[in-house]
mmCIF file of C-alpha atoms and ligand atoms in Angstrom:
data_model
loop_
_atom_site.group_PDB
_atom_site.id
_atom_site.type_symbol
_atom_site.label_atom_id
_atom_site.label_comp_id
_atom_site.label_asym_id
_atom_site.label_seq_id
_atom_site.Cartn_x
_atom_site.Cartn_y
_atom_site.Cartn_z
ATOM 1 C CA UNK A 20 78.434 95.097 113.726
ATOM 2 C CA UNK A 21 79.228 92.371 116.251
ATOM 3 C CA UNK A 22 76.979 89.428 116.959
ATOM 4 C CA UNK A 23 74.923 87.321 114.613
ATOM 5 C CA UNK A 24 71.536 88.187 113.143
ATOM 6 C CA UNK A 25 68.957 85.738 111.809
ATOM 7 C CA UNK A 26 66.380 86.976 109.313
ATOM 8 C CA UNK A 27 63.786 84.278 109.755
ATOM 9 C CA UNK A 28 60.399 83.217 108.443
ATOM 10 C CA UNK A 29 61.025 84.490 104.896
ATOM 11 C CA UNK A 30 58.171 83.424 102.618
ATOM 12 C CA UNK A 31 60.074 84.080 99.377
ATOM 13 C CA UNK A 32 63.827 84.674 99.338
ATOM 14 C CA UNK A 33 65.412 86.057 96.168
ATOM 15 C CA UNK A 34 69.081 84.991 96.296
ATOM 16 C CA UNK A 35 70.148 85.535 92.651
ATOM 17 C CA UNK A 36 72.241 82.439 93.336
ATOM 18 C CA UNK A 37 72.161 79.082 91.603
ATOM 19 C CA UNK A 38 68.729 77.527 91.340
ATOM 20 C CA UNK A 39 66.032 76.403 88.998
ATOM 21 C CA UNK A 40 64.917 79.950 88.224
ATOM 22 C CA UNK A 41 67.042 83.002 87.382
ATOM 23 C CA UNK A 42 66.376 84.607 90.772
ATOM 24 C CA UNK A 43 67.481 81.558 92.760
ATOM 25 C CA UNK A 44 64.284 81.690 94.817
ATOM 26 C CA UNK A 45 63.897 79.764 98.058
ATOM 27 C CA UNK A 46 60.610 79.355 99.944
ATOM 28 C CA UNK A 47 60.225 79.329 103.738
ATOM 29 C CA UNK A 48 63.820 80.383 104.153
ATOM 30 C CA UNK A 49 66.120 82.093 106.616
ATOM 31 C CA UNK A 50 69.391 84.037 106.295
ATOM 32 C CA UNK A 51 72.093 84.149 108.959
ATOM 33 C CA UNK A 52 74.266 87.258 109.023
ATOM 34 C CA UNK A 53 77.642 87.458 110.765
ATOM 35 C CA UNK A 54 80.227 90.241 110.611
ATOM 36 C CA UNK A 55 78.339 92.060 107.879
ATOM 37 C CA UNK A 56 78.288 89.020 105.608
ATOM 38 C CA UNK A 57 75.786 86.318 104.726
ATOM 39 C CA UNK A 58 76.962 83.317 106.738
ATOM 40 C CA UNK A 59 74.214 80.820 105.929
ATOM 41 C CA UNK A 60 71.104 80.530 103.755
ATOM 42 C CA UNK A 61 68.629 77.694 104.107
ATOM 43 C CA UNK A 62 65.242 76.392 105.160
ATOM 44 C CA UNK A 63 63.720 78.275 108.102
ATOM 45 C CA UNK A 64 63.077 74.930 109.805
ATOM 46 C CA UNK A 65 66.847 74.359 110.055
ATOM 47 C CA UNK A 66 67.871 77.898 110.918
ATOM 48 C CA UNK A 67 70.759 78.089 113.396
ATOM 49 C CA UNK A 68 70.566 80.098 116.601
ATOM 50 C CA UNK A 69 71.662 83.740 116.523
ATOM 51 C CA UNK A 70 72.144 86.652 118.899
ATOM 52 C CA UNK A 71 69.277 88.581 117.342
ATOM 53 C CA UNK A 72 66.343 87.675 115.140
ATOM 54 C CA UNK A 73 64.173 89.572 112.649
ATOM 55 C CA UNK A 74 60.881 87.844 111.848
ATOM 56 C CA UNK A 75 60.008 88.543 108.207
ATOM 57 C CA UNK A 76 56.493 87.237 108.882
ATOM 58 C CA UNK A 77 56.276 85.318 105.617
ATOM 59 C CA UNK A 78 57.227 88.337 103.512
ATOM 60 C CA UNK A 79 59.621 88.447 100.553
ATOM 61 C CA UNK A 80 63.312 89.282 101.056
ATOM 62 C CA UNK A 81 65.684 90.249 98.265
ATOM 63 C CA UNK A 82 69.197 91.629 97.875
ATOM 64 C CA UNK A 83 69.434 95.391 98.358
ATOM 65 C CA UNK A 84 69.128 97.316 95.112
ATOM 66 C CA UNK A 85 72.365 98.285 93.365
ATOM 67 C CA UNK A 86 71.901 101.670 91.698
ATOM 68 C CA UNK A 87 74.889 101.870 89.364
ATOM 69 C CA UNK A 88 74.148 105.292 87.830
ATOM 70 C CA UNK A 89 73.346 108.450 89.810
ATOM 71 C CA UNK A 90 74.342 112.111 89.759
ATOM 72 C CA UNK A 91 73.901 113.290 93.348
ATOM 73 C CA UNK A 92 76.424 116.129 93.687
ATOM 74 C CA UNK A 93 74.572 119.239 92.540
ATOM 75 C CA UNK A 94 72.710 122.302 93.731
ATOM 76 C CA UNK A 95 69.344 123.730 92.769
ATOM 77 C CA UNK A 96 66.529 122.002 90.955
ATOM 78 C CA UNK A 97 65.012 122.183 87.484
ATOM 79 C CA UNK A 98 61.338 121.715 88.213
ATOM 80 C CA UNK A 99 60.449 124.594 85.865
ATOM 81 C CA UNK A 100 62.362 122.901 83.020
ATOM 82 C CA UNK A 101 60.448 119.695 83.727
ATOM 83 C CA UNK A 102 57.142 121.559 83.606
ATOM 84 C CA UNK A 103 58.120 123.184 80.296
ATOM 85 C CA UNK A 104 59.028 119.779 78.876
ATOM 86 C CA UNK A 105 55.704 118.338 79.947
ATOM 87 C CA UNK A 106 54.117 121.294 78.124
ATOM 88 C CA UNK A 107 55.844 120.200 74.921
ATOM 89 C CA UNK A 108 59.441 121.435 74.865
ATOM 90 C CA UNK A 109 61.981 118.743 73.819
ATOM 91 C CA UNK A 110 64.875 117.591 76.033
ATOM 92 C CA UNK A 111 68.313 118.504 74.659
ATOM 93 C CA UNK A 112 70.679 118.086 77.593
ATOM 94 C CA UNK A 113 71.463 121.806 77.552
ATOM 95 C CA UNK A 114 69.917 122.344 80.995
ATOM 96 C CA UNK A 115 72.971 120.652 82.537
ATOM 97 C CA UNK A 116 74.693 124.065 82.370
ATOM 98 C CA UNK A 117 71.989 125.537 84.621
ATOM 99 C CA UNK A 118 72.913 123.030 87.306
ATOM 100 C CA UNK A 119 76.619 123.678 86.738
ATOM 101 C CA UNK A 120 76.129 127.337 87.629
ATOM 102 C CA UNK A 121 74.214 126.514 90.805
ATOM 103 C CA UNK A 122 76.706 123.824 91.821
ATOM 104 C CA UNK A 123 79.733 126.088 91.437
ATOM 105 C CA UNK A 124 78.003 128.698 93.620
ATOM 106 C CA UNK A 125 77.150 126.211 96.399
ATOM 107 C CA UNK A 126 79.190 125.610 99.536
ATOM 108 C CA UNK A 127 80.675 122.203 100.344
ATOM 109 C CA UNK A 128 78.121 121.773 103.116
ATOM 110 C CA UNK A 129 75.226 122.520 100.791
ATOM 111 C CA UNK A 130 76.450 119.894 98.313
ATOM 112 C CA UNK A 131 77.082 117.427 101.138
ATOM 113 C CA UNK A 132 73.565 117.929 102.493
ATOM 114 C CA UNK A 133 72.041 117.167 99.073
ATOM 115 C CA UNK A 134 74.100 114.002 98.641
ATOM 116 C CA UNK A 135 73.119 112.769 102.101
ATOM 117 C CA UNK A 136 69.460 113.631 101.625
ATOM 118 C CA UNK A 137 69.241 111.751 98.322
ATOM 119 C CA UNK A 138 71.340 108.836 99.577
ATOM 120 C CA UNK A 139 69.026 108.542 102.583
ATOM 121 C CA UNK A 140 65.971 108.728 100.354
ATOM 122 C CA UNK A 141 67.356 105.897 98.187
ATOM 123 C CA UNK A 142 68.285 103.782 101.211
ATOM 124 C CA UNK A 143 64.728 103.974 102.530
ATOM 125 C CA UNK A 144 63.620 102.636 99.134
ATOM 126 C CA UNK A 145 65.955 99.668 99.391
ATOM 127 C CA UNK A 146 69.122 100.872 97.651
ATOM 128 C CA UNK A 147 72.120 99.526 99.558
ATOM 129 C CA UNK A 148 74.792 100.434 96.971
ATOM 130 C CA UNK A 149 74.724 103.666 94.968
ATOM 131 C CA UNK A 150 77.234 104.897 92.441
ATOM 132 C CA UNK A 151 77.748 108.687 92.526
ATOM 133 C CA UNK A 152 79.113 110.786 89.674
ATOM 134 C CA UNK A 153 80.626 114.249 89.559
ATOM 135 C CA UNK A 154 79.905 116.319 86.468
ATOM 136 C CA UNK A 155 78.258 119.548 87.608
ATOM 137 C CA UNK A 156 81.469 121.314 88.637
ATOM 138 C CA UNK A 157 83.466 121.226 85.382
ATOM 139 C CA UNK A 158 86.421 123.102 86.845
ATOM 140 C CA UNK A 159 89.456 121.409 88.399
ATOM 141 C CA UNK A 160 88.480 122.536 91.902
ATOM 142 C CA UNK A 161 84.741 121.873 91.551
ATOM 143 C CA UNK A 162 85.155 118.383 90.086
ATOM 144 C CA UNK A 163 87.681 117.454 92.794
ATOM 145 C CA UNK A 164 85.422 118.658 95.603
ATOM 146 C CA UNK A 165 82.378 116.966 94.058
ATOM 147 C CA UNK A 166 84.212 113.638 94.148
ATOM 148 C CA UNK A 167 85.650 114.262 97.596
ATOM 149 C CA UNK A 168 82.100 114.788 98.884
ATOM 150 C CA UNK A 169 80.769 111.780 96.918
ATOM 151 C CA UNK A 170 83.506 109.580 98.392
ATOM 152 C CA UNK A 171 82.245 110.362 101.901
ATOM 153 C CA UNK A 172 79.089 108.429 101.021
ATOM 154 C CA UNK A 173 80.064 105.774 98.441
ATOM 155 C CA UNK A 174 83.095 103.807 97.307
ATOM 156 C CA UNK A 175 81.576 103.725 93.808
ATOM 157 C CA UNK A 176 82.530 107.207 92.651
ATOM 158 C CA UNK A 177 82.816 108.323 89.034
ATOM 159 C CA UNK A 178 84.674 111.254 87.487
ATOM 160 C CA UNK A 179 82.383 112.834 84.882
ATOM 161 C CA UNK A 180 84.291 115.990 84.031
ATOM 162 C CA UNK A 181 83.215 115.253 80.448
ATOM 163 C CA UNK A 182 79.508 115.756 81.142
ATOM 164 C CA UNK A 183 79.121 118.808 78.872
ATOM 165 C CA UNK A 184 81.575 121.403 77.604
ATOM 166 C CA UNK A 185 81.096 124.317 80.030
ATOM 167 C CA UNK A 186 80.057 127.612 78.478
ATOM 168 C CA UNK A 187 83.451 129.254 79.043
ATOM 169 C CA UNK A 188 84.957 126.618 76.702
ATOM 170 C CA UNK A 189 82.064 126.604 74.212
ATOM 171 C CA UNK A 190 84.197 127.747 71.257
ATOM 172 C CA UNK A 191 87.267 125.654 72.109
ATOM 173 C CA UNK A 192 86.150 122.151 73.117
ATOM 174 C CA UNK A 193 89.594 120.668 72.363
ATOM 175 C CA UNK A 194 91.030 122.842 75.117
ATOM 176 C CA UNK A 195 88.399 121.569 77.531
ATOM 177 C CA UNK A 196 89.241 117.943 76.665
ATOM 178 C CA UNK A 197 92.878 118.820 77.422
ATOM 179 C CA UNK A 198 91.845 120.207 80.806
ATOM 180 C CA UNK A 199 89.792 117.073 81.610
ATOM 181 C CA UNK A 200 92.637 114.734 80.669
ATOM 182 C CA UNK A 201 95.270 116.825 82.442
ATOM 183 C CA UNK A 202 94.835 118.754 85.685
ATOM 184 C CA UNK A 203 91.173 117.860 86.240
ATOM 185 C CA UNK A 204 91.804 114.114 86.049
ATOM 186 C CA UNK A 205 94.854 114.460 88.292
ATOM 187 C CA UNK A 206 92.792 116.303 90.923
ATOM 188 C CA UNK A 207 89.797 113.969 90.647
ATOM 189 C CA UNK A 208 91.487 110.563 90.415
ATOM 190 C CA UNK A 209 92.334 110.209 94.143
ATOM 191 C CA UNK A 210 88.593 110.239 94.928
ATOM 192 C CA UNK A 211 87.307 108.320 91.899
ATOM 193 C CA UNK A 212 87.038 104.637 90.996
ATOM 194 C CA UNK A 213 85.557 105.195 87.529
ATOM 195 C CA UNK A 214 85.671 107.602 84.607
ATOM 196 C CA UNK A 215 82.628 108.394 82.478
ATOM 197 C CA UNK A 216 81.875 110.536 79.403
ATOM 198 C CA UNK A 217 78.552 111.833 78.061
ATOM 199 C CA UNK A 218 79.122 110.704 74.465
ATOM 200 C CA UNK A 219 76.293 112.358 72.581
ATOM 201 C CA UNK A 220 75.619 115.050 70.020
ATOM 202 C CA UNK A 221 75.798 118.342 71.931
ATOM 203 C CA UNK A 222 78.206 116.850 74.484
ATOM 204 C CA UNK A 223 81.349 114.883 73.475
ATOM 205 C CA UNK A 224 81.925 113.116 70.165
ATOM 206 C CA UNK A 225 83.429 109.651 69.960
ATOM 207 C CA UNK A 226 86.994 110.893 69.343
ATOM 208 C CA UNK A 227 86.904 113.090 72.429
ATOM 209 C CA UNK A 228 85.305 110.284 74.420
ATOM 210 C CA UNK A 229 88.001 107.837 73.349
ATOM 211 C CA UNK A 230 90.774 110.265 74.314
ATOM 212 C CA UNK A 231 89.269 111.038 77.737
ATOM 213 C CA UNK A 232 88.521 107.410 78.602
ATOM 214 C CA UNK A 233 92.040 106.379 77.590
ATOM 215 C CA UNK A 234 93.488 109.004 79.955
ATOM 216 C CA UNK A 235 91.253 107.733 82.727
ATOM 217 C CA UNK A 236 92.302 104.135 82.142
ATOM 218 C CA UNK A 237 95.952 105.192 82.219
ATOM 219 C CA UNK A 238 95.257 106.817 85.603
ATOM 220 C CA UNK A 239 93.859 103.516 86.894
ATOM 221 C CA UNK A 240 90.150 104.285 86.619
ATOM 222 C CA UNK A 241 87.564 101.848 85.276
ATOM 223 C CA UNK A 242 85.491 102.898 82.265
ATOM 224 C CA UNK A 243 81.765 103.561 82.020
ATOM 225 C CA UNK A 244 79.981 105.599 79.397
ATOM 226 C CA UNK A 245 76.756 107.528 78.710
ATOM 227 C CA UNK A 246 75.954 106.457 75.160
ATOM 228 C CA UNK A 247 73.185 106.377 72.561
ATOM 229 C CA UNK A 248 70.631 108.179 74.735
ATOM 230 C CA UNK A 249 69.364 110.923 72.443
ATOM 231 C CA UNK A 250 70.263 109.403 69.098
ATOM 232 C CA UNK A 251 72.363 106.741 67.364
ATOM 233 C CA UNK A 252 76.148 106.972 67.624
ATOM 234 C CA UNK A 253 79.415 105.139 68.077
ATOM 235 C CA UNK A 254 79.450 105.347 71.882
ATOM 236 C CA UNK A 255 78.192 101.855 72.664
ATOM 237 C CA UNK A 256 80.737 100.176 70.403
ATOM 238 C CA UNK A 257 83.491 102.378 71.815
ATOM 239 C CA UNK A 258 82.528 101.237 75.316
ATOM 240 C CA UNK A 259 82.625 97.571 74.331
ATOM 241 C CA UNK A 260 85.964 98.073 72.553
ATOM 242 C CA UNK A 261 87.499 99.675 75.662
ATOM 243 C CA UNK A 262 86.130 96.979 77.974
ATOM 244 C CA UNK A 263 83.818 99.391 79.793
ATOM 245 C CA UNK A 264 82.041 97.919 82.802
ATOM 246 C CA UNK A 265 78.839 99.456 81.505
ATOM 247 C CA UNK A 266 77.374 101.529 78.695
ATOM 248 C CA UNK A 267 74.424 103.471 80.003
ATOM 249 C CA UNK A 268 71.127 104.541 78.363
ATOM 250 C CA UNK A 269 71.331 102.411 75.146
ATOM 251 C CA UNK A 270 68.101 103.926 73.867
ATOM 252 C CA UNK A 271 69.063 104.165 70.177
ATOM 253 C CA UNK A 272 70.898 100.989 69.132
ATOM 254 C CA UNK A 273 71.824 99.554 65.738
ATOM 255 C CA UNK A 274 72.042 95.822 65.090
ATOM 256 C CA UNK A 275 75.841 96.169 65.243
ATOM 257 C CA UNK A 276 75.554 97.785 68.701
ATOM 258 C CA UNK A 277 73.447 94.893 69.972
ATOM 259 C CA UNK A 278 75.830 92.366 68.409
ATOM 260 C CA UNK A 279 78.775 94.064 70.114
ATOM 261 C CA UNK A 280 77.034 93.987 73.519
ATOM 262 C CA UNK A 281 76.081 90.339 73.017
ATOM 263 C CA UNK A 282 79.550 89.260 71.913
ATOM 264 C CA UNK A 283 80.966 86.107 73.462
ATOM 265 C CA UNK A 284 83.913 87.987 74.957
ATOM 266 C CA UNK A 285 81.983 91.115 75.945
ATOM 267 C CA UNK A 286 81.866 91.905 79.662
ATOM 268 C CA UNK A 287 80.163 95.271 79.162
ATOM 269 C CA UNK A 288 76.724 95.572 80.736
ATOM 270 C CA UNK A 289 73.913 97.563 79.084
ATOM 271 C CA UNK A 290 72.458 99.761 81.822
ATOM 272 C CA UNK A 291 68.963 101.038 81.090
ATOM 273 C CA UNK A 292 67.669 104.182 82.808
ATOM 274 C CA UNK A 293 63.918 104.295 82.237
ATOM 275 C CA UNK A 294 63.478 107.203 84.664
ATOM 276 C CA UNK A 295 65.130 109.387 82.021
ATOM 277 C CA UNK A 296 62.696 108.389 79.297
ATOM 278 C CA UNK A 297 59.815 108.799 81.726
ATOM 279 C CA UNK A 298 60.936 112.288 82.764
ATOM 280 C CA UNK A 299 61.743 113.471 79.240
ATOM 281 C CA UNK A 300 58.704 111.761 77.688
ATOM 282 C CA UNK A 301 60.944 109.893 75.245
ATOM 283 C CA UNK A 302 60.712 106.413 73.734
ATOM 284 C CA UNK A 303 62.071 103.727 76.077
ATOM 285 C CA UNK A 304 65.042 101.514 75.203
ATOM 286 C CA UNK A 305 64.177 98.164 73.648
ATOM 287 C CA UNK A 306 65.021 95.954 76.587
ATOM 288 C CA UNK A 307 63.533 92.844 74.988
ATOM 289 C CA UNK A 308 65.832 93.138 71.982
ATOM 290 C CA UNK A 309 68.843 93.238 74.330
ATOM 291 C CA UNK A 310 67.670 90.425 76.579
ATOM 292 C CA UNK A 311 66.683 88.207 73.675
ATOM 293 C CA UNK A 312 70.168 88.719 72.193
ATOM 294 C CA UNK A 313 71.731 87.573 75.472
ATOM 295 C CA UNK A 314 73.015 90.964 76.636
ATOM 296 C CA UNK A 315 73.485 91.485 80.386
ATOM 297 C CA UNK A 316 71.089 94.263 81.385
ATOM 298 C CA UNK A 317 71.126 96.452 84.505
ATOM 299 C CA UNK A 318 68.585 98.991 85.695
ATOM 300 C CA UNK A 319 69.530 102.225 87.456
ATOM 301 C CA UNK A 320 67.856 105.516 88.345
ATOM 302 C CA UNK A 321 70.089 108.122 86.637
ATOM 303 C CA UNK A 322 69.034 110.270 89.613
ATOM 304 C CA UNK A 323 69.787 113.881 88.582
ATOM 305 C CA UNK A 324 67.930 117.189 88.803
ATOM 306 C CA UNK A 325 67.334 117.540 85.054
ATOM 307 C CA UNK A 326 66.297 114.411 83.212
ATOM 308 C CA UNK A 327 65.411 111.889 85.952
ATOM 309 C CA UNK A 328 64.881 113.238 89.441
ATOM 310 C CA UNK A 329 63.994 109.921 91.066
ATOM 311 C CA UNK A 330 66.029 107.921 93.564
ATOM 312 C CA UNK A 331 63.585 105.013 93.475
ATOM 313 C CA UNK A 332 64.735 101.650 92.167
ATOM 314 C CA UNK A 333 61.246 100.148 92.747
ATOM 315 C CA UNK A 334 59.874 102.839 90.414
ATOM 316 C CA UNK A 335 62.456 101.868 87.768
ATOM 317 C CA UNK A 336 61.540 98.183 88.172
ATOM 318 C CA UNK A 337 57.877 99.041 87.617
ATOM 319 C CA UNK A 338 58.727 101.124 84.519
ATOM 320 C CA UNK A 339 60.924 98.352 83.139
ATOM 321 C CA UNK A 340 58.102 95.859 83.427
ATOM 322 C CA UNK A 341 55.260 98.066 82.235
ATOM 323 C CA UNK A 342 57.043 100.137 79.585
ATOM 324 C CA UNK A 343 60.025 98.020 78.466
ATOM 325 C CA UNK A 344 58.397 94.583 78.580
ATOM 326 C CA UNK A 345 60.899 93.082 80.960
ATOM 327 C CA UNK A 346 59.425 90.319 83.115
ATOM 328 C CA UNK A 347 59.275 91.151 86.837
ATOM 329 C CA UNK A 348 62.028 88.580 87.397
ATOM 330 C CA UNK A 349 64.258 90.146 84.721
ATOM 331 C CA UNK A 350 63.692 93.611 86.159
ATOM 332 C CA UNK A 351 64.450 92.600 89.749
ATOM 333 C CA UNK A 352 67.590 90.752 88.632
ATOM 334 C CA UNK A 353 68.695 93.793 86.609
ATOM 335 C CA UNK A 354 68.145 96.104 89.599
ATOM 336 C CA UNK A 355 70.215 93.908 91.936
ATOM 337 C CA UNK A 356 72.664 91.441 90.352
ATOM 338 C CA UNK A 357 72.690 93.414 87.082
ATOM 339 C CA UNK A 358 73.719 96.592 88.894
ATOM 340 C CA UNK A 359 76.451 94.635 90.663
ATOM 341 C CA UNK A 360 77.780 93.414 87.281
ATOM 342 C CA UNK A 361 77.728 96.996 86.016
ATOM 343 C CA UNK A 362 80.012 97.886 88.928
ATOM 344 C CA UNK A 363 82.123 94.717 88.482
ATOM 345 C CA UNK A 364 81.171 93.579 91.967
ATOM 346 C CA UNK A 365 80.458 89.977 92.962
ATOM 347 C CA UNK A 366 79.928 90.630 96.675
ATOM 348 C CA UNK A 367 76.629 92.498 96.265
ATOM 349 C CA UNK A 368 73.383 91.888 94.374
ATOM 350 C CA UNK A 369 73.300 88.297 95.642
ATOM 351 C CA UNK A 370 72.352 86.631 98.921
ATOM 352 C CA UNK A 371 74.649 83.641 99.043
ATOM 353 C CA UNK A 372 77.198 82.741 101.748
ATOM 354 C CA UNK A 373 80.087 85.199 101.708
ATOM 355 C CA UNK A 374 78.130 88.047 100.087
ATOM 356 C CA UNK A 375 77.687 91.352 101.836
ATOM 357 C CA UNK A 376 74.626 91.252 104.053
ATOM 358 C CA UNK A 377 72.616 93.859 102.146
ATOM 359 C CA UNK A 378 68.965 92.777 102.339
ATOM 360 C CA UNK A 379 65.552 94.280 101.830
ATOM 361 C CA UNK A 380 62.432 92.950 103.556
ATOM 362 C CA UNK A 381 59.322 93.806 101.541
ATOM 363 C CA UNK A 382 55.886 94.611 102.859
ATOM 364 C CA UNK A 383 54.644 92.016 100.380
ATOM 365 C CA UNK A 384 54.697 88.242 99.909
ATOM 366 C CA UNK A 385 56.578 88.351 96.587
ATOM 367 C CA UNK A 386 59.021 90.434 94.563
ATOM 368 C CA UNK A 387 56.261 90.560 91.935
ATOM 369 C CA UNK A 388 54.606 93.276 94.001
ATOM 370 C CA UNK A 389 57.420 95.711 93.145
ATOM 371 C CA UNK A 390 55.895 96.020 89.665
ATOM 372 C CA UNK A 391 52.354 94.975 90.554
ATOM 373 C CA UNK A 392 51.937 97.732 93.166
ATOM 374 C CA UNK A 393 53.766 100.724 91.643
ATOM 375 C CA UNK A 394 54.248 103.820 93.749
ATOM 376 C CA UNK A 395 53.501 101.992 96.998
ATOM 377 C CA UNK A 396 56.113 102.069 99.800
ATOM 378 C CA UNK A 397 56.813 98.328 99.967
ATOM 379 C CA UNK A 398 60.231 98.487 101.664
ATOM 380 C CA UNK A 399 59.597 97.399 105.254
ATOM 381 C CA UNK A 400 63.180 96.978 106.440
ATOM 382 C CA UNK A 401 66.642 97.549 104.990
ATOM 383 C CA UNK A 402 69.713 95.756 106.330
ATOM 384 C CA UNK A 403 72.999 97.122 105.076
ATOM 385 C CA UNK A 404 76.369 95.562 105.841
ATOM 386 C CA UNK A 405 74.532 93.382 108.346
ATOM 387 C CA UNK A 406 73.099 96.364 110.215
ATOM 388 C CA UNK A 407 69.354 97.097 110.332
ATOM 389 C CA UNK A 408 68.883 100.676 109.108
HETATM 390 ZN ZN1 ZN B 505 73.510 109.987 83.707
#
């Protein structure tokens, strides 16, 4: 977008930049945007002139949310499964195969429409960056087209051919791992930035996960991992060992898992997905244990039709505060700068000069209201890449 834009009269600006508090808060501030980037941040009284001006009216402004974990390429829904779970049935992950069947039967345009609908829904709730995974095709052609469609909407695309073993390979999982590492990876890699594995009992064990992630790394993809969601396991430590950008879920952790994530040389983020625990009525991850150990924590939606059908980062912030005992500041940082770390990005999740101009203007005087007023549409205006949406 050409021309400069001044977002002025900001009562509380969350920058996530250097400052006395972790959110780098500035009062009575303004942000100048040029060429899609933050050009200047400072006191409103000293704001430079600009071609256009948005008056925040004393409201809070924060970086756009970075949702680093979402499964948007699918067909159908699983509302009946949700209702059954709320009536007492446990979550096992097996319902993924229901969505696989519907996804394989869908046309490209049907899948594309779902991705765009959910991406639009998230954008209206302040999400300016959204990772999108494949994982409901589980054939060479269906995984490749899932990623091709995802790449139309996001640069943060993840190959999750190892989501579950599809039913046609149920009695020969080694053959399926061979397919994922061979022709499926070759077809998916041109559209993918990351590779991911659902490392869990009932999905892929740690040896299969290690083999698949190693193939992905050799193909130039970055590593992320679903680990320790439904029970304890070796997934988290495998992720740290492989230098994964993020290990996601982290609901069942041993002391050794926490130590590995907190290690001095560890760059792996622990991404917590409280929408999944909410929607499966499961115990939440122990965020305080991670934060107190010095682990970098991100929050994401896990948006998917089975275990967490929400696209709302404000909802996840509210859950993190109420149910996981994160402070509002920790939760907002995790949903912005934390998500950026989980995607190894330093140009988003912050509002400092040079960063991408992805901003959210709240209908509230403070970021605190994101947790204080749960379920309320507090996103007044979203600016993405410098462009008001
Ligand atoms: Zn997931």
